[in-house]
PDB file of C-alpha atoms in Angstrom:
ATOM      1  CA  MET J   1     -17.011 -13.674  -1.098  1.00 50.00           C
ATOM      2  CA  THR J   2     -18.380 -10.581   0.126  1.00 45.00           C
ATOM      3  CA  ASN J   3     -21.059 -11.151  -1.405  1.00 43.00           C
ATOM      4  CA  THR J   4     -21.885 -14.631  -1.723  1.00 44.00           C
ATOM      5  CA  GLU J   5     -20.699 -17.806  -0.473  1.00 57.00           C
ATOM      6  CA  LEU J   6     -18.797 -19.754  -2.203  1.00 50.00           C
ATOM      7  CA  THR J   7     -18.635 -23.591  -0.989  1.00 78.00           C
ATOM      8  CA  ASP J   8     -16.245 -24.888  -3.140  1.00 94.00           C
ATOM      9  CA  PRO J   9     -12.793 -24.127  -2.484  1.00 96.00           C
ATOM     10  CA  LEU J  10     -11.426 -24.080  -5.755  1.00 96.00           C
ATOM     11  CA  GLU J  11     -14.027 -21.319  -6.563  1.00 95.00           C
ATOM     12  CA  GLU J  12     -13.446 -19.665  -3.489  1.00 96.00           C
ATOM     13  CA  LEU J  13      -9.147 -20.099  -4.187  1.00 97.00           C
ATOM     14  CA  GLN J  14     -10.118 -18.413  -8.009  1.00 96.00           C
ATOM     15  CA  HIS J  15     -12.289 -15.860  -6.306  1.00 96.00           C
ATOM     16  CA  GLU J  16      -8.988 -14.640  -4.628  1.00 97.00           C
ATOM     17  CA  ASN J  17      -6.859 -13.991  -7.499  1.00 96.00           C
ATOM     18  CA  GLU J  18     -10.052 -12.223  -9.196  1.00 96.00           C
ATOM     19  CA  VAL J  19      -9.433  -9.156  -5.524  1.00 97.00           C
ATOM     20  CA  THR J  20      -5.534  -9.427  -6.289  1.00 97.00           C
ATOM     21  CA  GLN J  21      -6.674  -8.759  -9.281  1.00 96.00           C
ATOM     22  CA  GLY J  22      -7.662  -5.508  -8.361  1.00 96.00           C
ATOM     23  CA  LEU J  23      -4.952  -4.516  -5.382  1.00 97.00           C
ATOM     24  CA  LEU J  24      -2.497  -5.620  -9.100  1.00 97.00           C
ATOM     25  CA  GLU J  25      -4.101  -2.806 -10.816  1.00 97.00           C
ATOM     26  CA  ARG J  26      -3.969  -0.102  -8.723  1.00 97.00           C
ATOM     27  CA  ILE J  27       0.369  -1.283  -7.837  1.00 98.00           C
ATOM     28  CA  LEU J  28       0.362  -0.885 -11.247  1.00 98.00           C
ATOM     29  CA  GLU J  29      -0.998   1.907 -11.685  1.00 97.00           C
ATOM     30  CA  GLU J  30       1.009   3.578  -8.952  1.00 97.00           C
ATOM     31  CA  ALA J  31       3.998   2.903 -10.799  1.00 98.00           C
ATOM     32  CA  GLN J  32       2.659   4.714 -13.399  1.00 97.00           C
ATOM     33  CA  ILE J  33       1.690   7.944 -11.891  1.00 96.00           C
ATOM     34  CA  LEU J  34       5.119   7.758 -10.078  1.00 96.00           C
ATOM     35  CA  LYS J  35       7.231   7.054 -13.543  1.00 96.00           C
ATOM     36  CA  GLY J  36       5.819  10.384 -15.119  1.00 95.00           C
ATOM     37  CA  GLY J  37       7.109  12.572 -12.212  1.00 92.00           C
ATOM     38  CA  LYS J  38       3.663  13.129 -10.518  1.00 90.00           C
ATOM     39  CA  ASP J  39       4.057  12.041  -6.091  1.00 87.00           C
ATOM     40  CA  LEU J  40       1.990   9.847  -4.374  1.00 89.00           C
ATOM     41  CA  PRO J  41       1.676   9.790  -0.273  1.00 86.00           C
ATOM     42  CA  PRO J  42       3.709   6.765   0.990  1.00 89.00           C
ATOM     43  CA  GLY J  43       1.089   5.587   3.241  1.00 87.00           C
ATOM     44  CA  GLU J  44      -1.554   5.262  -0.007  1.00 90.00           C
ATOM     45  CA  ILE J  45       1.128   2.602  -1.656  1.00 95.00           C
ATOM     46  CA  ALA J  46       2.054   1.295   1.796  1.00 93.00           C
ATOM     47  CA  GLU J  47      -1.770   0.380   3.648  1.00 92.00           C
ATOM     48  CA  GLY J  48      -1.881  -1.551  -0.583  1.00 96.00           C
ATOM     49  CA  LEU J  49       1.239  -3.487  -0.409  1.00 97.00           C
ATOM     50  CA  ARG J  50       0.110  -4.180   3.722  1.00 96.00           C
ATOM     51  CA  LEU J  51      -3.587  -5.513   1.563  1.00 96.00           C
ATOM     52  CA  LEU J  52      -1.390  -7.368  -0.295  1.00 98.00           C
ATOM     53  CA  GLU J  53       0.849  -9.086   1.563  1.00 98.00           C
ATOM     54  CA  GLN J  54      -1.934 -10.050   4.167  1.00 97.00           C
ATOM     55  CA  TYR J  55      -4.362 -11.410   1.274  1.00 98.00           C
ATOM     56  CA  ARG J  56      -1.863 -13.252   0.049  1.00 98.00           C
ATOM     57  CA  HIS J  57      -0.552 -14.764   2.904  1.00 98.00           C
ATOM     58  CA  ILE J  58      -3.688 -16.351   3.655  1.00 98.00           C
ATOM     59  CA  HIS J  59      -4.507 -17.039   0.080  1.00 98.00           C
ATOM     60  CA  VAL J  60      -1.040 -19.195  -0.313  1.00 98.00           C
ATOM     61  CA  GLN J  61      -1.646 -20.781   2.809  1.00 97.00           C
ATOM     62  CA  ARG J  62      -4.681 -22.286   1.112  1.00 97.00           C
ATOM     63  CA  MET J  63      -2.710 -23.378  -2.206  1.00 97.00           C
ATOM     64  CA  ASP J  64       0.357 -24.823  -0.728  1.00 97.00           C
ATOM     65  CA  GLY J  65      -0.763 -25.612   2.672  1.00 96.00           C
ATOM     66  CA  THR J  66      -4.359 -26.810   2.231  1.00 97.00           C
ATOM     67  CA  LEU J  67      -4.855 -28.038  -1.462  1.00 97.00           C
ATOM     68  CA  GLY J  68      -1.256 -29.352  -2.331  1.00 96.00           C
ATOM     69  CA  PRO J  69      -1.658 -32.766  -0.091  1.00 95.00           C
ATOM     70  CA  GLU J  70      -4.682 -33.055  -1.143  1.00 95.00           C
ATOM     71  CA  ALA J  71      -4.653 -32.131  -4.972  1.00 96.00           C
ATOM     72  CA  ARG J  72      -1.576 -34.113  -4.695  1.00 93.00           C
ATOM     73  CA  ALA J  73      -3.116 -37.765  -3.649  1.00 93.00           C
ATOM     74  CA  VAL J  74      -5.236 -37.541  -7.054  1.00 94.00           C
ATOM     75  CA  ALA J  75      -3.863 -35.227  -9.899  1.00 94.00           C
ATOM     76  CA  MET J  76      -2.326 -36.573 -12.799  1.00 92.00           C
ATOM     77  CA  SER J  77       1.750 -35.804 -13.174  1.00 92.00           C
ATOM     78  CA  THR J  78       1.391 -33.022 -15.251  1.00 92.00           C
ATOM     79  CA  CYS J  79      -0.115 -31.128 -12.778  1.00 94.00           C
ATOM     80  CA  THR J  80       1.381 -32.502  -9.970  1.00 94.00           C
ATOM     81  CA  VAL J  81       4.581 -30.328 -11.981  1.00 94.00           C
ATOM     82  CA  HIS J  82       2.289 -27.631 -11.459  1.00 95.00           C
ATOM     83  CA  LEU J  83       1.199 -27.882  -8.113  1.00 95.00           C
ATOM     84  CA  ASP J  84       5.312 -28.206  -6.695  1.00 94.00           C
ATOM     85  CA  GLN J  85       5.896 -25.093  -8.746  1.00 95.00           C
ATOM     86  CA  LEU J  86       3.760 -23.113  -6.971  1.00 96.00           C
ATOM     87  CA  PRO J  87       5.333 -23.096  -3.799  1.00 96.00           C
ATOM     88  CA  LYS J  88       8.835 -21.742  -5.884  1.00 97.00           C
ATOM     89  CA  ASP J  89       6.740 -18.922  -7.625  1.00 97.00           C
ATOM     90  CA  HIS J  90       5.003 -17.697  -3.931  1.00 98.00           C
ATOM     91  CA  GLY J  91       8.659 -17.636  -2.993  1.00 98.00           C
ATOM     92  CA  GLU J  92       9.730 -15.418  -5.574  1.00 98.00           C
ATOM     93  CA  VAL J  93       6.421 -13.413  -5.223  1.00 98.00           C
ATOM     94  CA  SER J  94       7.233 -12.661  -1.743  1.00 98.00           C
ATOM     95  CA  GLU J  95      10.596 -11.492  -2.638  1.00 98.00           C
ATOM     96  CA  VAL J  96      10.102  -8.635  -4.959  1.00 98.00           C
ATOM     97  CA  LEU J  97       6.891  -7.612  -2.371  1.00 98.00           C
ATOM     98  CA  GLU J  98       9.640  -6.754   0.154  1.00 98.00           C
ATOM     99  CA  ASN J  99      11.570  -4.953  -2.520  1.00 98.00           C
ATOM    100  CA  ALA J 100       8.989  -2.996  -2.527  1.00 98.00           C
ATOM    101  CA  LYS J 101       8.276  -2.517   0.884  1.00 97.00           C
ATOM    102  CA  LYS J 102      12.274  -1.072   0.944  1.00 97.00           C
ATOM    103  CA  ALA J 103      11.696   0.709  -1.921  1.00 97.00           C
ATOM    104  CA  LEU J 104       8.554   2.581  -0.465  1.00 95.00           C
ATOM    105  CA  ALA J 105      10.707   3.308   2.839  1.00 93.00           C
ATOM    106  CA  ARG J 106      13.369   4.899   0.906  1.00 94.00           C
ATOM    107  CA  TYR J 107      10.956   7.102  -0.783  1.00 92.00           C
ATOM    108  CA  GLU J 108       9.680   8.320   2.467  1.00 87.00           C
ATOM    109  CA  ARG J 109      12.964   9.511   3.340  1.00 86.00           C
ATOM    110  CA  GLY J 110      13.482  11.085   0.008  1.00 85.00           C
ATOM    111  CA  VAL J 111      16.668   9.523  -0.994  1.00 90.00           C
ATOM    112  CA  ALA J 112      17.510  11.038  -4.261  1.00 88.00           C
ATOM    113  CA  SER J 113      16.708   9.047  -7.443  1.00 94.00           C
ATOM    114  CA  SER J 114      14.031   6.818  -4.891  1.00 95.00           C
ATOM    115  CA  ARG J 115      10.662   7.490  -6.741  1.00 96.00           C
ATOM    116  CA  ASP J 116      11.675   6.076  -9.699  1.00 97.00           C
ATOM    117  CA  ALA J 117      13.433   2.840  -8.266  1.00 97.00           C
ATOM    118  CA  LEU J 118      10.232   2.514  -6.399  1.00 98.00           C
ATOM    119  CA  ALA J 119       8.404   2.228  -9.831  1.00 98.00           C
ATOM    120  CA  HIS J 120      10.452   0.141 -10.423  1.00 98.00           C
ATOM    121  CA  SER J 121       9.669  -2.118  -7.573  1.00 98.00           C
ATOM    122  CA  LEU J 122       5.886  -1.715  -7.822  1.00 98.00           C
ATOM    123  CA  GLU J 123       5.892  -2.451 -11.619  1.00 98.00           C
ATOM    124  CA  SER J 124       7.972  -5.605 -11.226  1.00 98.00           C
ATOM    125  CA  LEU J 125       5.831  -6.935  -7.906  1.00 98.00           C
ATOM    126  CA  GLY J 126       2.715  -5.881 -10.125  1.00 98.00           C
ATOM    127  CA  ASN J 127       3.781  -8.137 -13.252  1.00 98.00           C
ATOM    128  CA  ARG J 128       5.095 -11.065 -11.269  1.00 98.00           C
ATOM    129  CA  THR J 129       2.948 -11.345  -9.478  1.00 98.00           C
ATOM    130  CA  PHE J 130       0.067 -11.086 -12.756  1.00 97.00           C
ATOM    131  CA  GLU J 131       1.956 -13.982 -13.457  1.00 97.00           C
ATOM    132  CA  VAL J 132       2.027 -15.907 -10.641  1.00 97.00           C
ATOM    133  CA  ARG J 133      -1.648 -16.036 -10.705  1.00 96.00           C
ATOM    134  CA  THR J 134      -2.542 -16.433 -14.039  1.00 95.00           C
ATOM    135  CA  HIS J 135      -0.650 -19.362 -14.252  1.00 95.00           C
ATOM    136  CA  GLU J 136      -2.497 -21.292 -10.829  1.00 96.00           C
ATOM    137  CA  GLY J 137      -5.827 -20.101 -13.033  1.00 94.00           C
ATOM    138  CA  ASP J 138      -4.842 -21.566 -16.151  1.00 94.00           C
ATOM    139  CA  TYR J 139      -2.954 -24.833 -15.199  1.00 94.00           C
ATOM    140  CA  PRO J 140      -3.071 -26.108 -11.088  1.00 95.00           C
ATOM    141  CA  LEU J 141      -6.625 -24.896 -10.404  1.00 95.00           C
ATOM    142  CA  SER J 142      -7.904 -25.706 -13.483  1.00 94.00           C
ATOM    143  CA  CYS J 143      -6.882 -29.104 -13.831  1.00 93.00           C
ATOM    144  CA  LEU J 144      -7.995 -30.122 -10.545  1.00 95.00           C
ATOM    145  CA  VAL J 145     -11.536 -29.431 -11.043  1.00 93.00           C
ATOM    146  CA  SER J 146     -12.287 -32.348 -12.717  1.00 91.00           C
ATOM    147  CA  ALA J 147      -9.971 -34.445 -10.434  1.00 93.00           C
ATOM    148  CA  LEU J 148     -10.798 -33.463  -6.987  1.00 94.00           C
ATOM    149  CA  PRO J 149     -13.256 -35.986  -5.307  1.00 94.00           C
ATOM    150  CA  GLU J 150     -16.019 -34.570  -3.965  1.00 93.00           C
ATOM    151  CA  GLY J 151     -14.274 -36.270  -0.178  1.00 94.00           C
ATOM    152  CA  ALA J 152     -11.300 -34.177  -0.828  1.00 95.00           C
ATOM    153  CA  SER J 153     -13.600 -30.876  -1.988  1.00 95.00           C
ATOM    154  CA  LYS J 154     -15.934 -31.563   1.746  1.00 94.00           C
ATOM    155  CA  ARG J 155     -12.675 -31.709   3.564  1.00 95.00           C
ATOM    156  CA  LEU J 156     -10.741 -28.176   1.769  1.00 96.00           C
ATOM    157  CA  ALA J 157     -14.092 -26.257   2.080  1.00 95.00           C
ATOM    158  CA  GLU J 158     -14.659 -27.421   5.905  1.00 95.00           C
ATOM    159  CA  LYS J 159     -10.648 -25.869   6.090  1.00 95.00           C
ATOM    160  CA  PHE J 160     -11.206 -22.313   4.832  1.00 96.00           C
ATOM    161  CA  THR J 161     -13.610 -21.582   6.862  1.00 94.00           C
ATOM    162  CA  THR J 162     -11.626 -21.522   9.923  1.00 94.00           C
ATOM    163  CA  ASP J 163      -9.779 -18.425   7.993  1.00 95.00           C
ATOM    164  CA  ARG J 164     -13.504 -17.150   5.903  1.00 94.00           C
ATOM    165  CA  ALA J 165     -13.898 -14.268   8.696  1.00 95.00           C
ATOM    166  CA  ASN J 166     -10.414 -13.161   7.640  1.00 96.00           C
ATOM    167  CA  VAL J 167     -10.894 -12.851   4.434  1.00 96.00           C
ATOM    168  CA  GLU J 168     -13.578 -11.179   4.004  1.00 96.00           C
ATOM    169  CA  ASP J 169     -12.793  -8.704   6.591  1.00 97.00           C
ATOM    170  CA  LEU J 170      -9.984  -8.057   4.093  1.00 97.00           C
ATOM    171  CA  GLU J 171     -11.846  -8.086   1.307  1.00 97.00           C
ATOM    172  CA  SER J 172     -13.496  -5.287   2.502  1.00 96.00           C
ATOM    173  CA  HIS J 173     -10.837  -3.241   3.345  1.00 94.00           C
ATOM    174  CA  ILE J 174      -9.733  -3.721  -0.546  1.00 96.00           C
ATOM    175  CA  GLN J 175     -12.597  -2.854  -1.525  1.00 96.00           C
ATOM    176  CA  ARG J 176     -13.003   0.456   0.119  1.00 91.00           C
ATOM    177  CA  LEU J 177      -9.076   1.395  -0.821  1.00 93.00           C
ATOM    178  CA  LEU J 178      -9.779   0.956  -4.694  1.00 95.00           C
ATOM    179  CA  ALA J 179     -12.657   2.485  -4.326  1.00 92.00           C
ATOM    180  CA  SER J 180     -10.802   5.652  -4.675  1.00 89.00           C
ATOM    181  CA  PRO J 181      -8.566   6.968  -7.233  1.00 91.00           C
ATOM    182  CA  ALA J 182      -5.267   6.457  -6.725  1.00 92.00           C
ATOM    183  CA  GLY J 183      -3.543   9.538  -5.006  1.00 82.00           C
ATOM    184  CA  SER J 184      -6.952  10.639  -3.870  1.00 80.00           C
ATOM    185  CA  LEU J 185      -6.608   9.615   0.312  1.00 73.00           C
ATOM    186  CA  GLY J 186      -5.532  12.757   2.210  1.00 74.00           C
ATOM    187  CA  ALA J 187      -7.236  16.027   2.427  1.00 80.00           C
ATOM    188  CA  PRO J 188      -6.258  19.877   1.166  1.00 85.00           C
ATOM    189  CA  LEU J 189      -4.749  21.932   2.883  1.00 85.00           C
ATOM    190  CA  SER J 190      -5.409  25.625   1.550  1.00 90.00           C
ATOM    191  CA  VAL J 191      -2.227  27.645   2.269  1.00 91.00           C
ATOM    192  CA  HIS J 192      -0.615  31.577   1.081  1.00 91.00           C
ATOM    193  CA  CYS J 193       2.902  32.656   0.526  1.00 94.00           C
ATOM    194  CA  ALA J 194       4.335  33.168   3.841  1.00 91.00           C
ATOM    195  CA  ARG J 195       6.380  35.444   2.546  1.00 91.00           C
ATOM    196  CA  ASP J 196       5.655  39.202   3.120  1.00 93.00           C
ATOM    197  CA  GLY J 197       3.332  40.932   0.457  1.00 94.00           C
ATOM    198  CA  CYS J 198       3.429  38.660  -1.253  1.00 94.00           C
ATOM    199  CA  VAL J 199      -0.584  37.209  -1.813  1.00 95.00           C
ATOM    200  CA  ALA J 200      -0.263  33.851  -3.965  1.00 94.00           C
ATOM    201  CA  THR J 201      -2.858  31.203  -2.749  1.00 94.00           C
ATOM    202  CA  ALA J 202      -2.939  27.655  -3.230  1.00 93.00           C
ATOM    203  CA  GLU J 203      -3.557  24.146  -2.584  1.00 90.00           C
ATOM    204  CA  GLY J 204      -1.037  21.693  -0.740  1.00 85.00           C
ATOM    205  CA  ARG J 205      -2.255  18.231   0.838  1.00 81.00           C
ATOM    206  CA  VAL J 206      -2.076  16.340   4.241  1.00 82.00           C
ATOM    207  CA  VAL J 207      -1.479  12.897   2.912  1.00 76.00           C
ATOM    208  CA  PRO J 208      -1.056   9.428   4.803  1.00 72.00           C
ATOM    209  CA  LEU J 209       2.263   8.121   5.555  1.00 70.00           C
ATOM    210  CA  HIS J 210       3.272   5.266   6.258  1.00 63.00           C
ATOM    211  CA  GLU J 211       2.867   3.367   9.916  1.00 63.00           C
ATOM    212  CA  GLY J 212       0.072   5.760  10.526  1.00 63.00           C
ATOM    213  CA  ARG J 213       2.009   9.042  10.165  1.00 69.00           C
ATOM    214  CA  ILE J 214       0.711  12.521   8.902  1.00 73.00           C
ATOM    215  CA  GLY J 215       2.388  14.560   6.072  1.00 75.00           C
ATOM    216  CA  LEU J 216       2.067  17.867   3.774  1.00 78.00           C
ATOM    217  CA  MET J 217       2.111  17.833   0.278  1.00 76.00           C
ATOM    218  CA  ALA J 218       2.971  21.805  -1.097  1.00 81.00           C
ATOM    219  CA  PRO J 219       1.512  22.265  -3.910  1.00 87.00           C
ATOM    220  CA  GLU J 220       2.491  21.483  -7.231  1.00 83.00           C
ATOM    221  CA  GLY J 221       4.248  23.457  -9.558  1.00 87.00           C
ATOM    222  CA  GLY J 222       6.913  25.010  -7.182  1.00 88.00           C
ATOM    223  CA  TRP J 223       5.631  25.571  -4.553  1.00 89.00           C
ATOM    224  CA  GLY J 224       8.863  25.321  -1.194  1.00 87.00           C
ATOM    225  CA  VAL J 225       8.095  24.303   2.639  1.00 82.00           C
ATOM    226  CA  SER J 226       9.506  24.990   5.690  1.00 79.00           C
ATOM    227  CA  PRO J 227       9.635  23.966   7.977  1.00 76.00           C
ATOM    228  CA  GLN J 228      10.056  25.722  11.408  1.00 76.00           C
ATOM    229  CA  THR J 229      10.547  25.431  15.114  1.00 73.00           C
ATOM    230  CA  THR J 230       9.085  22.709  17.402  1.00 74.00           C
ATOM    231  CA  ARG J 231       6.998  23.327  19.876  1.00 77.00           C
ATOM    232  CA  LEU J 232       5.651  21.206  22.850  1.00 80.00           C
ATOM    233  CA  GLY J 233       1.943  23.174  24.382  1.00 78.00           C
ATOM    234  CA  SER J 234       0.582  23.225  27.662  1.00 81.00           C
ATOM    235  CA  ASP J 235      -2.049  20.190  26.539  1.00 81.00           C
ATOM    236  CA  GLY J 236       0.702  17.715  25.711  1.00 75.00           C
ATOM    237  CA  VAL J 237       0.471  18.127  21.905  1.00 75.00           C
ATOM    238  CA  VAL J 238       3.632  19.080  19.944  1.00 70.00           C
ATOM    239  CA  ARG J 239       2.998  21.766  17.086  1.00 76.00           C
ATOM    240  CA  VAL J 240       5.157  22.229  14.568  1.00 75.00           C
ATOM    241  CA  ARG J 241       4.607  25.543  12.064  1.00 80.00           C
ATOM    242  CA  VAL J 242       5.307  24.785   8.659  1.00 83.00           C
ATOM    243  CA  ASP J 243       5.470  28.042   6.359  1.00 88.00           C
ATOM    244  CA  PHE J 244       4.718  27.319   2.103  1.00 89.00           C
ATOM    245  CA  LEU J 245       6.534  29.405  -0.281  1.00 91.00           C
ATOM    246  CA  CYS J 246       5.217  30.087  -3.947  1.00 93.00           C
ATOM    247  CA  PRO J 247       7.165  28.908  -6.809  1.00 92.00           C
ATOM    248  CA  GLU J 248       9.208  32.695  -7.590  1.00 91.00           C
ATOM    249  CA  HIS J 249      10.129  33.307  -3.559  1.00 90.00           C
ATOM    250  CA  ALA J 250      10.874  28.947  -2.885  1.00 88.00           C
ATOM    251  CA  ARG J 251      13.998  30.008  -5.764  1.00 83.00           C
ATOM    252  CA  GLY J 252      17.267  30.254  -3.590  1.00 64.00           C
ATOM    253  CA  SER J 253      15.472  30.731  -0.506  1.00 64.00           C
ATOM    254  CA  GLY J 254      16.332  27.261   0.992  1.00 55.00           C
ATOM    255  CA  SER J 255      12.750  25.883   1.266  1.00 51.00           C
ATOM    256  CA  GLU J 256      12.690  21.969   1.764  1.00 47.00           C
ATOM    257  CA  ASP J 257      11.772  19.854  -2.008  1.00 45.00           C
ATOM    258  CA  PRO J 258       8.548  18.400  -1.283  1.00 41.00           C
ATOM    259  CA  ALA J 259       9.290  15.518  -3.026  1.00 37.00           C
ATOM    260  CA  PRO J 260      10.005  13.348  -0.256  1.00 36.00           C
ATOM    261  CA  LEU J 261       6.672  13.730   1.020  1.00 39.00           C
ATOM    262  CA  ALA J 262       7.922  13.369   4.553  1.00 36.00           C
ATOM    263  CA  LEU J 263       7.260  16.201   6.748  1.00 40.00           C
ATOM    264  CA  ALA J 264       5.663  14.319   9.793  1.00 38.00           C
ATOM    265  CA  ALA J 265       5.247  18.021  11.788  1.00 34.00           C
ATOM    266  CA  TRP J 266       3.744  15.867  15.183  1.00 32.00           C
ATOM    267  CA  ALA J 267       3.726  13.882  17.415  1.00 31.00           C
ATOM    268  CA  ASP J 268       2.305  10.838  20.122  1.00 34.00           C
ATOM    269  CA  GLU J 269       1.349  11.820  23.318  1.00 31.00           C
ATOM    270  CA  GLY J 270       4.208  10.885  25.098  1.00 32.00           C
ATOM    271  CA  GLY J 271       6.483  10.622  22.199  1.00 30.00           C
ATOM    272  CA  HIS J 272      10.144  11.770  21.432  1.00 30.00           C
ATOM    273  CA  LEU J 273      11.266  14.965  20.394  1.00 29.00           C
ATOM    274  CA  PRO J 274      12.533  14.417  17.053  1.00 31.00           C
ATOM    275  CA  HIS J 275      16.204  16.112  16.598  1.00 29.00           C
ATOM    276  CA  SER J 276      14.814  18.297  13.386  1.00 30.00           C
ATOM    277  CA  PRO J 277      11.270  19.716  12.884  1.00 30.00           C
ATOM    278  CA  ARG J 278      12.175  17.701   9.109  1.00 32.00           C
ATOM    279  CA  ASP J 279      13.005  14.112  11.009  1.00 33.00           C
ATOM    280  CA  PRO J 280      10.600  11.675   8.446  1.00 32.00           C
ATOM    281  CA  ALA J 281       9.928   8.921  11.646  1.00 29.00           C
ATOM    282  CA  PHE J 282       8.324  11.315  13.765  1.00 26.00           C
ATOM    283  CA  PRO J 283       4.902  10.029  15.118  1.00 27.00           C
ATOM    284  CA  ALA J 284       2.018  11.204  14.305  1.00 27.00           C
ATOM    285  CA  SER J 285      -1.339   9.692  15.559  1.00 25.00           C
ATOM    286  CA  MET J 286      -2.354  12.659  17.725  1.00 23.00           C
ATOM    287  CA  LEU J 287      -3.409  15.245  15.292  1.00 27.00           C
ATOM    288  CA  ALA J 288      -2.760  19.013  15.897  1.00 31.00           C
ATOM    289  CA  ALA J 289      -5.113  19.703  13.315  1.00 33.00           C
ATOM    290  CA  PRO J 290      -3.234  22.339  10.410  1.00 34.00           C
ATOM    291  CA  SER J 291      -4.282  25.507  10.022  1.00 33.00           C
ATOM    292  CA  GLN J 292      -6.916  25.627   6.676  1.00 32.00           C
ATOM    293  CA  GLU J 293      -5.977  29.259   6.064  1.00 34.00           C
ATOM    294  CA  GLY J 294      -2.549  31.449   6.869  1.00 34.00           C
ATOM    295  CA  ARG J 295       1.175  29.824   6.752  1.00 41.00           C
ATOM    296  CA  GLY J 296      -0.898  26.030   7.262  1.00 38.00           C
ATOM    297  CA  ARG J 297       0.457  26.422  10.969  1.00 34.00           C
ATOM    298  CA  ALA J 298       0.525  23.318  12.910  1.00 35.00           C
TER     299      ALA J 298
END
């Protein structure tokens, strides 16, 4: 609908299911990456879930609240059965989506076994939503193509215009997200080992966390990350020095396991200081940009 103006309401609903399919494929891809033992930025996963939730909200309102009453007046009994099933199916998808959001929150906090649990939740969400959207297309939407009178179709089309701008805006955001491969959001961060005399270097990443916060991912291969003291500068910006240790020096050093991805190193102006520099709830919308060299100091 972003590139082509659709006027038939049933075509619009089918189109929305096609757009949703792209998001579901992305969510299932993320589940497989997590299953394989690799971490993903929580903010990237959260963005996909947020877009799915908002896009589904409009679609479900159109299906159950707008199409439903018009369709029941003209649909055959076999089609009515499918229409009656949809609110239950949509409610189940909403529950699975909420479970995925909760699993993501635990993953971002670094809870034990949270990566596998999140992968399972994302997989369940993708599969169940696929089932529902396939059912919508194969049954109620298909059987209504020949049953929906022209007058009803026109009324639906007029009602759909009220939120079409929101649909198109969400689709543009979805397209931007899907244009980047899973796990590619963020920016590279060149680091070297903080141990005196060590010349080991590698590339970590500055990644999006949930709700606009920023986190750091240590380089792969066993690198460790250790937040140091938090300091409030005279300019009102909170800065944290972050030491990275190569795999050799990370072993037995007490450095943090980078898997939780919950190292938030900055704060909003006027934001609260954390009890610990590892506090994952530390807001980070005002950045003191990380150094591209040295010890990854922020």
